CSV table of C-alpha atoms and ligand atoms in Angstrom, one decimal:
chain,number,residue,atom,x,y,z
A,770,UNK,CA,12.5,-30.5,-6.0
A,771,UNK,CA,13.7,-31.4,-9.8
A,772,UNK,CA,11.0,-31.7,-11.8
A,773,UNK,CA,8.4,-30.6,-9.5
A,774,UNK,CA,5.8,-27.9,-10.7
A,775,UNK,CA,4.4,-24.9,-9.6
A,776,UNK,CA,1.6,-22.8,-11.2
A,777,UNK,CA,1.2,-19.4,-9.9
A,778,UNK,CA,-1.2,-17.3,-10.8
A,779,UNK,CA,-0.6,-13.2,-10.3
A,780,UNK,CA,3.4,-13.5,-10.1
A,781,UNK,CA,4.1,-10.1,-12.0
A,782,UNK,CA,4.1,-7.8,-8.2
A,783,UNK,CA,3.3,-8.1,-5.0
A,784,UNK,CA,2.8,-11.4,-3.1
A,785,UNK,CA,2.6,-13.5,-6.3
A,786,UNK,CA,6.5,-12.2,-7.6
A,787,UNK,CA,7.4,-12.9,-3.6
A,788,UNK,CA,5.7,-16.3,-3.9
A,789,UNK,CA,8.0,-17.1,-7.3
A,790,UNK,CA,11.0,-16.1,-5.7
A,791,UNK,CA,10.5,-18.2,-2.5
A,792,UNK,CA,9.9,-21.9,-4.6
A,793,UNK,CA,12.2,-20.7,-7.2
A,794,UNK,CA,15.0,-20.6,-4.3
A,795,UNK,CA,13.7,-24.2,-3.3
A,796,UNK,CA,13.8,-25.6,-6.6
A,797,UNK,CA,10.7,-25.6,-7.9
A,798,UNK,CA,9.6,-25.3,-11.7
A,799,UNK,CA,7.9,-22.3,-12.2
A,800,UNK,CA,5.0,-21.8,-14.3
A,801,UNK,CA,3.5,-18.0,-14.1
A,802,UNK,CA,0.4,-17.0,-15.2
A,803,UNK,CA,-0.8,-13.3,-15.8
A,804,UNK,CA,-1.8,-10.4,-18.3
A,805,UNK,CA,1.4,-9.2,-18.5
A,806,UNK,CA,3.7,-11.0,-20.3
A,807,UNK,CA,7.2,-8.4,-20.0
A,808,UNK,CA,7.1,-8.7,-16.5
A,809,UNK,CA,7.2,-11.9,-16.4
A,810,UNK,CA,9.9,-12.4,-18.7
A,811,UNK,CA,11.6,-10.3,-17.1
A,812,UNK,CA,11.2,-12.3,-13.4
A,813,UNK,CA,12.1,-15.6,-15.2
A,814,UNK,CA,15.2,-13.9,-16.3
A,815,UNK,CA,16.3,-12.8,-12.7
A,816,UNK,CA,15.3,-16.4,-11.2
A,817,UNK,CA,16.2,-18.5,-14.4
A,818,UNK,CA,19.3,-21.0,-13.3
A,819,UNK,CA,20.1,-23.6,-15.4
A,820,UNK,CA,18.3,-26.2,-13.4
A,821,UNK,CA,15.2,-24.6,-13.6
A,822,UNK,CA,12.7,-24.4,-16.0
A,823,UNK,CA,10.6,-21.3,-16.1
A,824,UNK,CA,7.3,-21.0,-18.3
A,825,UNK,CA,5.2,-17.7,-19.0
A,826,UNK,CA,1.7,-17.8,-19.9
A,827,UNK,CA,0.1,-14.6,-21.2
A,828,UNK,CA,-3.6,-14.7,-19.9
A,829,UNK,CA,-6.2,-12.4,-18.7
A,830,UNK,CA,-7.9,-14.5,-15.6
A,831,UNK,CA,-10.8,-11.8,-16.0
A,832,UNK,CA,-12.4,-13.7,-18.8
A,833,UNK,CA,-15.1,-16.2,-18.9
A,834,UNK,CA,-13.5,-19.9,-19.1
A,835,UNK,CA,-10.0,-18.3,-18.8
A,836,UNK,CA,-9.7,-21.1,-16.6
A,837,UNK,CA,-10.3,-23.5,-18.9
A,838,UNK,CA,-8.2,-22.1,-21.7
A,839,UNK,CA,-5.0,-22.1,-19.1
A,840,UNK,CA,-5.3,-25.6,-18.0
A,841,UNK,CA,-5.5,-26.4,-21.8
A,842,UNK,CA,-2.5,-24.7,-22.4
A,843,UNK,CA,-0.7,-26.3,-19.0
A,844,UNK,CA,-1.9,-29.8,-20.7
A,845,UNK,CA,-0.4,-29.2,-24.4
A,846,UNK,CA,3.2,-27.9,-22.8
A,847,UNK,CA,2.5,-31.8,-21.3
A,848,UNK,CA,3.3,-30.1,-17.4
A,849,UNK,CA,1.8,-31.9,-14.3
A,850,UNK,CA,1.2,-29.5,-11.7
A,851,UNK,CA,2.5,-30.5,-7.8
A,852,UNK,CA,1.1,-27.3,-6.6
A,853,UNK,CA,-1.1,-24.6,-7.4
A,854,UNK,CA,-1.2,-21.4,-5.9
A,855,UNK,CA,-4.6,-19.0,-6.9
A,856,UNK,CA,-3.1,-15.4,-6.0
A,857,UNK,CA,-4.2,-13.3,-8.9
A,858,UNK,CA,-7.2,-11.1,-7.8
A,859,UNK,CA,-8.0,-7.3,-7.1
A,860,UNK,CA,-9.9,-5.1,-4.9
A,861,UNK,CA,-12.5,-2.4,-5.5
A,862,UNK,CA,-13.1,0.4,-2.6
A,863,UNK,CA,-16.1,2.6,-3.6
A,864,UNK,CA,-19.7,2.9,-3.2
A,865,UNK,CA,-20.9,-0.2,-4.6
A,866,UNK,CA,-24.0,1.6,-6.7
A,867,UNK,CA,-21.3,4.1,-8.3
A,868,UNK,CA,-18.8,0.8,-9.3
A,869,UNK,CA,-17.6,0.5,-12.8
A,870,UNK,CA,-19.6,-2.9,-14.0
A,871,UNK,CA,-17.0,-4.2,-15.9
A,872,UNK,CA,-14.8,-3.6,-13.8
A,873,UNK,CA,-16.8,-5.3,-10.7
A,874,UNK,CA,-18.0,-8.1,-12.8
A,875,UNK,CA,-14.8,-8.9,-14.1
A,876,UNK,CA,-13.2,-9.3,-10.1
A,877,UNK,CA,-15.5,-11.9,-9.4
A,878,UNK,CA,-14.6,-13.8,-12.4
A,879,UNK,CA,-11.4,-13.1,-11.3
A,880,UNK,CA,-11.4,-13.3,-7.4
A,881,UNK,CA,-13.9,-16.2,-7.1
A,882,UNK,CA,-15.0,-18.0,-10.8
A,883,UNK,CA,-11.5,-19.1,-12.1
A,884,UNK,CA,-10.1,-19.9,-8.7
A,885,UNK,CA,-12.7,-22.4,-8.2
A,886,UNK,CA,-12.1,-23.8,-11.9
A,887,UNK,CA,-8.7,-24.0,-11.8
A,888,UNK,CA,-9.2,-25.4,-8.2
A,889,UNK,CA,-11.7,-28.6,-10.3
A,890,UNK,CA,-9.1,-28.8,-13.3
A,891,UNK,CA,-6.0,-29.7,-11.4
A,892,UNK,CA,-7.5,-31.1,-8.3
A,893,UNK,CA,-8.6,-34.1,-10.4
A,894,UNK,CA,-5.0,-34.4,-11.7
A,895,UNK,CA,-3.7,-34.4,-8.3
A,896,UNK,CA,-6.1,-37.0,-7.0
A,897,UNK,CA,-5.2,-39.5,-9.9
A,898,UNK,CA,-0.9,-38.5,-8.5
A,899,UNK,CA,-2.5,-38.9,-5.1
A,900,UNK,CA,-0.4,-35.9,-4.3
A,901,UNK,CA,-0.4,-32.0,-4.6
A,902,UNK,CA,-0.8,-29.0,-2.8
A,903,UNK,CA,-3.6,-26.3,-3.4
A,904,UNK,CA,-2.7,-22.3,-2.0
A,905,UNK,CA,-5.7,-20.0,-2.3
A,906,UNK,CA,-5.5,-16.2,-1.6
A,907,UNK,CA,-8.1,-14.8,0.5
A,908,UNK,CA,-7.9,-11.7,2.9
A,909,UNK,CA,-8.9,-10.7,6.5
A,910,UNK,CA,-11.3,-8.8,4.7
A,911,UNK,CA,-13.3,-12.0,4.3
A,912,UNK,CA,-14.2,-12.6,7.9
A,913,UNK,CA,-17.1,-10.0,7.8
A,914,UNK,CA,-19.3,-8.0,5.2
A,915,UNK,CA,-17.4,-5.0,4.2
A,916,UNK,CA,-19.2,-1.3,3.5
A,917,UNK,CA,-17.7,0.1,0.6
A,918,UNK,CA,-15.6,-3.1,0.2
A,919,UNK,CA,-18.7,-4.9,-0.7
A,920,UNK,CA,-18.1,-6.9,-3.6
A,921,UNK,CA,-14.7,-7.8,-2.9
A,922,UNK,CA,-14.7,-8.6,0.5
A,923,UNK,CA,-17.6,-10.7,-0.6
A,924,UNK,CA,-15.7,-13.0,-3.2
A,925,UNK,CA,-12.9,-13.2,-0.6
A,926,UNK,CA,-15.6,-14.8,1.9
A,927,UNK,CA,-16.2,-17.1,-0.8
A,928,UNK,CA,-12.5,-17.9,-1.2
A,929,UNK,CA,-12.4,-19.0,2.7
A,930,UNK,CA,-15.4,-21.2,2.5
A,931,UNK,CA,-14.9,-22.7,-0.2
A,932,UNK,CA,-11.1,-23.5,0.6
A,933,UNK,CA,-12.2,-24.7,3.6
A,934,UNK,CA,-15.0,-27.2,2.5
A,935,UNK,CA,-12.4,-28.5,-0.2
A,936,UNK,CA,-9.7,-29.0,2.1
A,937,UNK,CA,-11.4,-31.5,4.0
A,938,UNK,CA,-12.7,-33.3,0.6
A,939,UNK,CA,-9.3,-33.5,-1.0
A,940,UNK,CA,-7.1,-34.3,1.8
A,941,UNK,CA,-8.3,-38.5,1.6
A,942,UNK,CA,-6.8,-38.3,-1.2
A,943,UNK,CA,-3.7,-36.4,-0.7
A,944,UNK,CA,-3.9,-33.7,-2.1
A,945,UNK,CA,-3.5,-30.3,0.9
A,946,UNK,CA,-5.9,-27.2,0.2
A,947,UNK,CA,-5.1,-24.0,2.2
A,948,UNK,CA,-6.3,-21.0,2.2
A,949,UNK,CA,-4.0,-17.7,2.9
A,950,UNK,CA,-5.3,-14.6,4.5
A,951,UNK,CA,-3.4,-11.6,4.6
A,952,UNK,CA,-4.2,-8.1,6.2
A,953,UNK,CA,-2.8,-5.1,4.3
A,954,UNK,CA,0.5,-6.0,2.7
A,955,UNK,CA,2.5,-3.3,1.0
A,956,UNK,CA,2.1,-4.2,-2.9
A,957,UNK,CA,-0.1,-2.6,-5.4
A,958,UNK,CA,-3.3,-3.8,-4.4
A,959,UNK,CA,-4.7,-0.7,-2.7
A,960,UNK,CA,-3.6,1.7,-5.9
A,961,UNK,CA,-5.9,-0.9,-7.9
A,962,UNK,CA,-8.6,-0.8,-5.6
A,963,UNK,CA,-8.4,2.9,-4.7
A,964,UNK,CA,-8.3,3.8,-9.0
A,965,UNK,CA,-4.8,5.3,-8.7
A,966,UNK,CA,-6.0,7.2,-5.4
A,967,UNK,CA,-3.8,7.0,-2.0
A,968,UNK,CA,-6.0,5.1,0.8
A,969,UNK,CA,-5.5,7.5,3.2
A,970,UNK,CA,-6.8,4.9,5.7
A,971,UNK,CA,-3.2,2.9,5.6
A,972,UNK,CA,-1.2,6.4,5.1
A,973,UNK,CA,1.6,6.4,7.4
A,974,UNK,CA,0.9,2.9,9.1
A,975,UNK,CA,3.0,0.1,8.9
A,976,UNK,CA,2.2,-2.3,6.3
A,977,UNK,CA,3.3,-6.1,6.0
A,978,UNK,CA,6.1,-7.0,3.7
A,979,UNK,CA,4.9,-9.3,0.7
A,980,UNK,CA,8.2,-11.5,0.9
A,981,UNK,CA,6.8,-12.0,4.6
A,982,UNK,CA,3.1,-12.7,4.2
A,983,UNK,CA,4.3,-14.6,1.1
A,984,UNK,CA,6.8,-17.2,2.9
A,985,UNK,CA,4.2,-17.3,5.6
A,986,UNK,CA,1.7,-19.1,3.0
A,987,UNK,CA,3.7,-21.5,1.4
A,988,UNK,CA,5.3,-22.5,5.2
A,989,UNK,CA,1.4,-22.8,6.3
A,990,UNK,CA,0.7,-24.7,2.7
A,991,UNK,CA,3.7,-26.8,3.2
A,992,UNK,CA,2.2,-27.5,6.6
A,993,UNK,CA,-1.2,-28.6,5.5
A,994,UNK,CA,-2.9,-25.8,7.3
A,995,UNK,CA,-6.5,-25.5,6.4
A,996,UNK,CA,-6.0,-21.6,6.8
A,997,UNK,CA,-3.8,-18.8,8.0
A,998,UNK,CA,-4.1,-15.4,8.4
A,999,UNK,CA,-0.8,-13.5,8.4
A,1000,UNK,CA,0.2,-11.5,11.0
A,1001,UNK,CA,-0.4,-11.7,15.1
A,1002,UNK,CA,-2.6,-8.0,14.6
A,1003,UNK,CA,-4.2,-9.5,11.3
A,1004,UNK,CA,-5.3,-12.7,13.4
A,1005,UNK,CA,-6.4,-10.2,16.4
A,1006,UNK,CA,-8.6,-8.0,13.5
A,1007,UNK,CA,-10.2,-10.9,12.3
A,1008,UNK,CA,-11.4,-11.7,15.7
A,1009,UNK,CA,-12.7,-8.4,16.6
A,1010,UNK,CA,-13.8,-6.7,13.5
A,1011,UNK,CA,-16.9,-9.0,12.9
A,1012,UNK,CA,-18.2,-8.3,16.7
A,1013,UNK,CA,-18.1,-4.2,15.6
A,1014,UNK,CA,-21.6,-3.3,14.2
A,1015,UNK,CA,-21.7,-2.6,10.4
A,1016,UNK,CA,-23.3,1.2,10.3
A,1017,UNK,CA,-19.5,2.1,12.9
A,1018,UNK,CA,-17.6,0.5,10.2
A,1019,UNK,CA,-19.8,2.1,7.3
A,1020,UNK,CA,-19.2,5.2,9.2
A,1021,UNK,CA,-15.5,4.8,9.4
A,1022,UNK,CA,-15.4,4.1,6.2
A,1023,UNK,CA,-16.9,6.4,4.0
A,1024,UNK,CA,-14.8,9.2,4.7
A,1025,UNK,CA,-11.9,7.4,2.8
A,1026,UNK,CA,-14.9,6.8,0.0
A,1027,UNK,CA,-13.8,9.0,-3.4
A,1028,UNK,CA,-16.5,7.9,-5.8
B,2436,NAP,N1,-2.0,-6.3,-0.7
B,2436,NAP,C1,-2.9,-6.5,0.2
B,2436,NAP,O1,-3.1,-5.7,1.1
B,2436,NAP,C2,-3.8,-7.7,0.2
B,2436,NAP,C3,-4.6,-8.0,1.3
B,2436,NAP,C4,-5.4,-9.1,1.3
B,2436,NAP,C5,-5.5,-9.9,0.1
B,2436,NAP,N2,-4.7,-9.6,-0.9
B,2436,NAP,C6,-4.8,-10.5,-2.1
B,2436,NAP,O2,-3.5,-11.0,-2.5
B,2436,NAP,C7,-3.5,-11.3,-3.9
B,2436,NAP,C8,-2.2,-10.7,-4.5
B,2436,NAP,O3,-2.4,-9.3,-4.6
B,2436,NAP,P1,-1.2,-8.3,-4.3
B,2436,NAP,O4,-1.5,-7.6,-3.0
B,2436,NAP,O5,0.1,-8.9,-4.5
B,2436,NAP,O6,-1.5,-7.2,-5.4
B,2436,NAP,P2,-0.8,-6.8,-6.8
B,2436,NAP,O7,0.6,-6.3,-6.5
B,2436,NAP,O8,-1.7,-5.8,-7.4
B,2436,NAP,O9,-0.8,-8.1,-7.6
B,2436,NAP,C9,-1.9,-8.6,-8.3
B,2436,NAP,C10,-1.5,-9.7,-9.2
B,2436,NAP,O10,-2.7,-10.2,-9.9
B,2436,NAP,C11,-2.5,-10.3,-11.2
B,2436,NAP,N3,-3.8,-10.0,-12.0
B,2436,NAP,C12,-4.6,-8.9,-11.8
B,2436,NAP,N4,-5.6,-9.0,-12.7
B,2436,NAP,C13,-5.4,-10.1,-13.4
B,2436,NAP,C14,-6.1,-10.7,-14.5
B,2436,NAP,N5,-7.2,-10.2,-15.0
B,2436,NAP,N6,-5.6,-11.9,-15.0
B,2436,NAP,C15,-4.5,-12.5,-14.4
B,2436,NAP,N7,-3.8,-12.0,-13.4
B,2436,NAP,C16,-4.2,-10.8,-12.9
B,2436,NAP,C17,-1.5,-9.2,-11.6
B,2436,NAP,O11,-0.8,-9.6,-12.8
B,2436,NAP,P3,-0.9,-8.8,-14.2
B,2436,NAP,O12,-1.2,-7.4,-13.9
B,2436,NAP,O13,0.3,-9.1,-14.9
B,2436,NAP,O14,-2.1,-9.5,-14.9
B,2436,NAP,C18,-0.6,-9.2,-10.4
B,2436,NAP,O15,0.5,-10.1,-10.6
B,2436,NAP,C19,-4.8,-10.9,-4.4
B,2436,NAP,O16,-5.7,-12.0,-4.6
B,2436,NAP,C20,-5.3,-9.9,-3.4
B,2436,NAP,O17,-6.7,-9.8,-3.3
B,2436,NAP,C21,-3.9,-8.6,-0.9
């Protein structure tokens, strides 16, 4: 895998670290993208061997034509990218009247906008290589509207779709699109979307490993999957959840509501 590179966005926690560690220990070229630039550091420094090269870009994702300004950055460092893997995102739980706008806007940028850009910057790279993989992170939450999850189970549905309409475009050309979906994975996620709060909702029930759901998307990606959902009760959820009528979930719901 020497000289073969991977762009990952989101790998300071969670999934995104679990992601680095997986193609690191496969030989991959890691190129992380994400706000904070310590943490990163500090993972290139525990995966660094002297194979390997390790870059760190400081970027906030949030931001209008972020994606853009990244892919710039890729092309003066003179990297080609061999796969691509969109896992930066965050989740707001709340009444959706009550949300921060900022806040709200600045996840769909994030969720939705730059994935798709960055998706259109180095797709057309990996058409002219006539090879490359695309991993895009979605979640079970995007098989059905989502009360109090609104917005971000929203730009998730986005994520599947448009994965999946892509996937069959790009893969004449060689180039693999898939599109991971996990269910609730222990990481930080539900601290960010819960403002600091506990989710009492997931209290005290067994949540998926991120190392798991992680190696579970790149062995799907690696497969040419179109999508996966991880987990035999995620892929059971997603079946069931979108024949439950909205106002039970909405009711179910809104006790865990805090704003
Ligand atoms: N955990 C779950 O239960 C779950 C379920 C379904 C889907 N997902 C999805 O899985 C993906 C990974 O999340 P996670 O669970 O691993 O959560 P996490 O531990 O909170 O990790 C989120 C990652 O996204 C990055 N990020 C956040 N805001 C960013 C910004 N403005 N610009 C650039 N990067 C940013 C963070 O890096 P910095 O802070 O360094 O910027 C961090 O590395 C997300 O897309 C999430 O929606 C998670």
């Amino acid at each position: 895998m020497k000289n073969m590179n991977v762009l990952i966005t989101g790998a300071t926690s969670g999934i995104g670290e679990e992601f680095a560690k997986l193609l690191s220990q496969k030989g991959y070229n890691l190129i992380l993208a994400s706000r904070n630039l310590e943490k990163m550091k500090f993972l290139a420094n525990e995966l660094s061997s002297s194979s390997q090269r390790i870059e760190c870009i400081e970027i906030d994702l949030s931001i209008e034509n972020s994606a853009q300004k990244l892919y710039n950055i890729i092309q003066e460092k003179g990297l080609k990218i061999d796969i691509l893997i969109n896992n930066s995102g965050y989740g707001l739980f709340g009444t959706f009247a009550n949300q921060d706008i900022n806040k709200l806007e600045k996840m769909i940028i994030l969720n939705s906008a730059t994935v798709t850009s960055l998706c259109r910057f180095f797709s057309q790279d990996m058409i002219k290589n006539r090879n490359g993989y695309i991993l895009n992170i979605a979640s079970t939450a995007a098989f059905q509207p989502i009360p109090y999850f609104a917005a971000y189970s929203a730009s998730k549905s986005y994520i599947v779709n448009f994965s999946k309409a892509i996937h069959y475009e790009l893969k004449k050309f060689g180039v693999s699109v898939t599109c991971l979906c996990p269910g609730p994975t222990e990481t930080n996620f539900f601290e960010t979307a819960m403002a600091g709060k506990r989710f009492e909702l997931f209290v005290g029930k067994p949540m998926m490993k991120a190392n798991i759901v992680a190696r579970i998307g790149i062995n799907a990606m690696f497969r040419k999957r179109k999508i996966v959902v991880s987990g035999l009760s995620n892929k059971i959820f997603t079946k069931i959840l979108p024949l439950i009528p909205l106002s039970i979930v909405e009711f179910v719901l809104k006790r865990y509501v805090k704003n």
